Amino acid sequence: MADSTDYLTAYAGRYRDMFPVRLATIAAIVALTFWVMGWGWAAAFGLFQFGLYVPLWQAVQTALARPDAPAAARRFRRSAEIVTLCLASHNAVFILAAWQAQPQHLDYLRLLLAGNLMVGAHQVHVSRASFVAAVLPPSIAAMVIASYQVGSDPRLLGAVALFVVGVIAAAWRQWRSDRESIELMSALSERSRELRAALAEAEVNRSAAERANKAKSRFLAMISHEVRTPLNVILGLTEVLRGRPRPAAETTIVTDMADAGGMLLRLLNGALDISKIESGQAELQLAPVDLAGRLDAIARIWRSRVEELGLTLEIERQGSPEHFVVMTDEARVEQVLINYLSNALKLTPHGAIRILARALPASDGRIDLDFEVHDQGPGVPGDQRERIFEPFEQLAAGRAAGGTGLGLALCRASVEALGGALGVRSARPGGAVFWFRFTADCATPAIDSSHAAPALNLPDRRPRILAAEDHPANRKLLTLLLEQFGVQLTLVENGREAVAAVRDQTFDLVLMDVMMPVMDGVEALVAIRADEAASGGRRTPIHMLTANVFDDDVARYRAAGADGVLRKPIEIAALQSVIMGALLADA
């Protein structure tokens, strides 16, 4: 500590601060000495004292300018000790000499000696040696004068000794207090530097995290667009097929396609929602769900994969069918079941995987739901059962089977969002049981009308709809979907063509893709709104039809003038609602 730059800077600063008081004290002594003893004694005292403060000032300035120089603390300490010894010794010798030359001024000299002792003892001292150098010469001089005066009476000598000891003791306590305060200041300065360094590092890490988060957002937006675009075609064509009569065998196949596509879409939405899940801001999408039917659909779609692996899949339900119909977030429940089932398939070498679902009425009239997935894998050690639900945490068997280590963390976030709990326990005779449970309100089964022929109460004229879409498969899909509604459809391939079409014709509704060549959808939207504002003409309903549906994206579309956003894959009911809304607004 004594050699630290903070310690040196603190002491050098205190020496610098004492200069005005010390120099003013010397000047006052010089003036008083001139008055009492004449100019010769005053000049002798002043010149020597002022002269000694010159090297001390230089030592202080050097220490403050380069506190981190090699051996800087040692040089400053030695300089201060030498100058202090010279100052105190000069004071003592000066007073003894003046006493011998002019003994009639002894009272003045005694007071001057006592004052110098007290000032020297209580001034700043960088070390014990400096303190001793300040108090020893005047103490010796005081005892010499007292010894000469005492004669046969030792009481005066004792009183002087007691005075000197008292001054030294009080000054010693102050020096220790000063030293401790400077050590505390040095420690605080060091801690402050560490905190500033930590803050600077945290700022660097925050900037890196922000860049990583932006990169993640761009990546997720790209994944969202690239996956939703073909998925839009698959699900859209499936809905078209479901609306047409066909043999029962083909109907089952189309239904399985629709169920699998719906699961894929919900899994995609859950995975892309990871940012909200991590921040605890994920919102539940509550709707009536038949969880028994969802479980059957999952088993039906995954059964072929189970059979490929030489395993068997058993489903057991406990509870009345109506108790499985609840208000919940279908995607969250489905996500957990599929992740549990996927892990069981990866970890079970042979045998059966069993899914158990219970739905029992709770005391408050709600429904307690409990799901378990039993596998016959290596199991999970007791001390690892909490850790595996943390992001990127995997057991050795899980790493060997592949995966990112995010699946169970997403399950945990989803179940907690549902207000439930999850975990894992050992199975008998071997394996593991992954479970989750939550409570939900009862619900009435929703009527599935997605495959029914759409029915719109259209006006006498056929509604005119403009669709801007650069992807050929999506244009074909829009044609198939909208022809069911009996509309006049105009298709363009980029934003510039959309702007030109709106200038030339009147449309009841514009469906605008976002990512298009030549001019993107947002630029086209802004251009159309600018034309409407300049001409004072009718405001055309414009809905963005896009795979980029993050909250920031939707806010950007709205700010540019969009009336709404339809996400890809297209939901028939949502499309029908947008068309009806545009027609009613124009009525």
PDB file of C-alpha atoms in Angstrom, residues 107-217:
ATOM      1  CA  ASP A 107      10.069  33.700  27.232  1.00  0.00           C
ATOM      2  CA  TYR A 108       9.631  34.527  23.544  1.00  0.00           C
ATOM      3  CA  LEU A 109      12.009  31.742  22.557  1.00  0.00           C
ATOM      4  CA  ARG A 110      10.242  29.187  24.794  1.00  0.00           C
ATOM      5  CA  LEU A 111       6.893  30.009  23.171  1.00  0.00           C
ATOM      6  CA  LEU A 112       8.488  29.891  19.714  1.00  0.00           C
ATOM      7  CA  LEU A 113       9.994  26.499  20.522  1.00  0.00           C
ATOM      8  CA  ALA A 114       6.651  25.150  21.815  1.00  0.00           C
ATOM      9  CA  GLY A 115       4.869  26.466  18.743  1.00  0.00           C
ATOM     10  CA  ASN A 116       7.370  24.890  16.360  1.00  0.00           C
ATOM     11  CA  LEU A 117       7.119  21.598  18.238  1.00  0.00           C
ATOM     12  CA  MET A 118       3.344  21.548  17.983  1.00  0.00           C
ATOM     13  CA  VAL A 119       3.221  22.672  14.340  1.00  0.00           C
ATOM     14  CA  GLY A 120       5.981  20.282  13.296  1.00  0.00           C
ATOM     15  CA  ALA A 121       4.399  17.369  15.151  1.00  0.00           C
ATOM     16  CA  HIS A 122       0.914  17.913  13.709  1.00  0.00           C
ATOM     17  CA  GLN A 123       1.861  18.616  10.120  1.00  0.00           C
ATOM     18  CA  VAL A 124       1.655  15.937   7.375  1.00  0.00           C
ATOM     19  CA  HIS A 125       4.208  13.133   7.668  1.00  0.00           C
ATOM     20  CA  VAL A 126       4.741  10.519   4.990  1.00  0.00           C
ATOM     21  CA  SER A 127       6.463   8.077   7.372  1.00  0.00           C
ATOM     22  CA  ARG A 128       7.385   7.395  11.002  1.00  0.00           C
ATOM     23  CA  ALA A 129      10.905   8.651  10.291  1.00  0.00           C
ATOM     24  CA  SER A 130       9.473  11.960   9.109  1.00  0.00           C
ATOM     25  CA  PHE A 131       7.407  12.232  12.304  1.00  0.00           C
ATOM     26  CA  VAL A 132      10.445  11.511  14.505  1.00  0.00           C
ATOM     27  CA  ALA A 133      12.527  14.001  12.497  1.00  0.00           C
ATOM     28  CA  ALA A 134       9.904  16.695  13.163  1.00  0.00           C
ATOM     29  CA  VAL A 135       9.556  16.208  16.954  1.00  0.00           C
ATOM     30  CA  LEU A 136      13.008  15.071  18.129  1.00  0.00           C
ATOM     31  CA  PRO A 137      15.118  18.252  17.628  1.00  0.00           C
ATOM     32  CA  PRO A 138      12.641  20.680  19.283  1.00  0.00           C
ATOM     33  CA  SER A 139      12.067  18.168  22.100  1.00  0.00           C
ATOM     34  CA  ILE A 140      15.817  17.992  22.788  1.00  0.00           C
ATOM     35  CA  ALA A 141      16.086  21.785  22.689  1.00  0.00           C
ATOM     36  CA  ALA A 142      13.187  22.151  25.136  1.00  0.00           C
ATOM     37  CA  MET A 143      14.768  19.697  27.555  1.00  0.00           C
ATOM     38  CA  VAL A 144      18.148  21.466  27.265  1.00  0.00           C
ATOM     39  CA  ILE A 145      16.625  24.840  28.115  1.00  0.00           C
ATOM     40  CA  ALA A 146      14.578  23.338  30.963  1.00  0.00           C
ATOM     41  CA  SER A 147      17.636  21.513  32.361  1.00  0.00           C
ATOM     42  CA  TYR A 148      19.651  24.732  32.448  1.00  0.00           C
ATOM     43  CA  GLN A 149      16.847  26.564  34.213  1.00  0.00           C
ATOM     44  CA  VAL A 150      15.803  23.961  36.716  1.00  0.00           C
ATOM     45  CA  GLY A 151      18.799  24.182  38.977  1.00  0.00           C
ATOM     46  CA  SER A 152      17.967  22.344  42.159  1.00  0.00           C
ATOM     47  CA  ASP A 153      14.212  22.121  41.315  1.00  0.00           C
ATOM     48  CA  PRO A 154      13.393  19.121  39.053  1.00  0.00           C
ATOM     49  CA  ARG A 155       9.668  19.960  38.885  1.00  0.00           C
ATOM     50  CA  LEU A 156      10.072  22.343  35.933  1.00  0.00           C
ATOM     51  CA  LEU A 157      11.989  19.679  34.022  1.00  0.00           C
ATOM     52  CA  GLY A 158       9.197  17.180  34.712  1.00  0.00           C
ATOM     53  CA  ALA A 159       6.543  19.631  33.562  1.00  0.00           C
ATOM     54  CA  VAL A 160       8.442  20.311  30.329  1.00  0.00           C
ATOM     55  CA  ALA A 161       8.912  16.589  29.737  1.00  0.00           C
ATOM     56  CA  LEU A 162       5.202  15.989  30.353  1.00  0.00           C
ATOM     57  CA  PHE A 163       4.325  18.763  27.901  1.00  0.00           C
ATOM     58  CA  VAL A 164       6.604  17.331  25.219  1.00  0.00           C
ATOM     59  CA  VAL A 165       5.243  13.813  25.716  1.00  0.00           C
ATOM     60  CA  GLY A 166       1.654  15.093  25.564  1.00  0.00           C
ATOM     61  CA  VAL A 167       2.281  16.952  22.324  1.00  0.00           C
ATOM     62  CA  ILE A 168       4.020  13.943  20.790  1.00  0.00           C
ATOM     63  CA  ALA A 169       1.261  11.549  21.905  1.00  0.00           C
ATOM     64  CA  ALA A 170      -1.507  13.730  20.496  1.00  0.00           C
ATOM     65  CA  ALA A 171       0.407  14.258  17.254  1.00  0.00           C
ATOM     66  CA  TRP A 172       1.115  10.507  17.001  1.00  0.00           C
ATOM     67  CA  ARG A 173      -2.586   9.699  17.228  1.00  0.00           C
ATOM     68  CA  GLN A 174      -3.312  12.275  14.534  1.00  0.00           C
ATOM     69  CA  TRP A 175      -0.564  10.864  12.317  1.00  0.00           C
ATOM     70  CA  ARG A 176      -1.997   7.357  12.681  1.00  0.00           C
ATOM     71  CA  SER A 177      -5.468   8.674  11.874  1.00  0.00           C
ATOM     72  CA  ASP A 178      -4.143  10.549   8.829  1.00  0.00           C
ATOM     73  CA  ARG A 179      -2.295   7.457   7.662  1.00  0.00           C
ATOM     74  CA  GLU A 180      -5.387   5.256   8.024  1.00  0.00           C
ATOM     75  CA  SER A 181      -7.546   7.783   6.173  1.00  0.00           C
ATOM     76  CA  ILE A 182      -5.039   7.934   3.324  1.00  0.00           C
ATOM     77  CA  GLU A 183      -4.869   4.133   3.179  1.00  0.00           C
ATOM     78  CA  LEU A 184      -8.667   4.086   3.036  1.00  0.00           C
ATOM     79  CA  MET A 185      -8.641   6.702   0.269  1.00  0.00           C
ATOM     80  CA  SER A 186      -6.062   4.665  -1.628  1.00  0.00           C
ATOM     81  CA  ALA A 187      -8.161   1.523  -1.257  1.00  0.00           C
ATOM     82  CA  LEU A 188     -11.249   3.433  -2.406  1.00  0.00           C
ATOM     83  CA  SER A 189      -9.349   4.796  -5.394  1.00  0.00           C
ATOM     84  CA  GLU A 190      -8.206   1.303  -6.307  1.00  0.00           C
ATOM     85  CA  ARG A 191     -11.739  -0.016  -5.924  1.00  0.00           C
ATOM     86  CA  SER A 192     -13.041   2.892  -7.978  1.00  0.00           C
ATOM     87  CA  ARG A 193     -10.596   2.041 -10.764  1.00  0.00           C
ATOM     88  CA  GLU A 194     -11.684  -1.581 -10.633  1.00  0.00           C
ATOM     89  CA  LEU A 195     -15.318  -0.513 -10.823  1.00  0.00           C
ATOM     90  CA  ARG A 196     -14.604   1.802 -13.754  1.00  0.00           C
ATOM     91  CA  ALA A 197     -12.740  -1.004 -15.489  1.00  0.00           C
ATOM     92  CA  ALA A 198     -15.639  -3.359 -14.761  1.00  0.00           C
ATOM     93  CA  LEU A 199     -18.108  -0.785 -16.070  1.00  0.00           C
ATOM     94  CA  ALA A 200     -16.022  -0.295 -19.192  1.00  0.00           C
ATOM     95  CA  GLU A 201     -15.876  -4.053 -19.693  1.00  0.00           C
ATOM     96  CA  ALA A 202     -19.610  -4.290 -19.057  1.00  0.00           C
ATOM     97  CA  GLU A 203     -20.200  -1.565 -21.641  1.00  0.00           C
ATOM     98  CA  VAL A 204     -18.073  -3.464 -24.152  1.00  0.00           C
ATOM     99  CA  ASN A 205     -19.980  -6.650 -23.347  1.00  0.00           C
ATOM    100  CA  ARG A 206     -23.295  -4.786 -23.601  1.00  0.00           C
ATOM    101  CA  SER A 207     -22.342  -3.445 -27.014  1.00  0.00           C
ATOM    102  CA  ALA A 208     -21.287  -6.918 -28.096  1.00  0.00           C
ATOM    103  CA  ALA A 209     -24.545  -8.338 -26.750  1.00  0.00           C
ATOM    104  CA  GLU A 210     -26.527  -5.689 -28.627  1.00  0.00           C
ATOM    105  CA  ARG A 211     -24.679  -6.525 -31.831  1.00  0.00           C
ATOM    106  CA  ALA A 212     -25.264 -10.220 -31.226  1.00  0.00           C
ATOM    107  CA  ASN A 213     -28.926  -9.574 -30.478  1.00  0.00           C
ATOM    108  CA  LYS A 214     -29.316  -7.569 -33.690  1.00  0.00           C
ATOM    109  CA  ALA A 215     -27.572 -10.332 -35.604  1.00  0.00           C
ATOM    110  CA  LYS A 216     -29.883 -12.865 -33.969  1.00  0.00           C
ATOM    111  CA  SER A 217     -32.900 -10.748 -34.879  1.00  0.00           C
TER     112      SER A 217
END
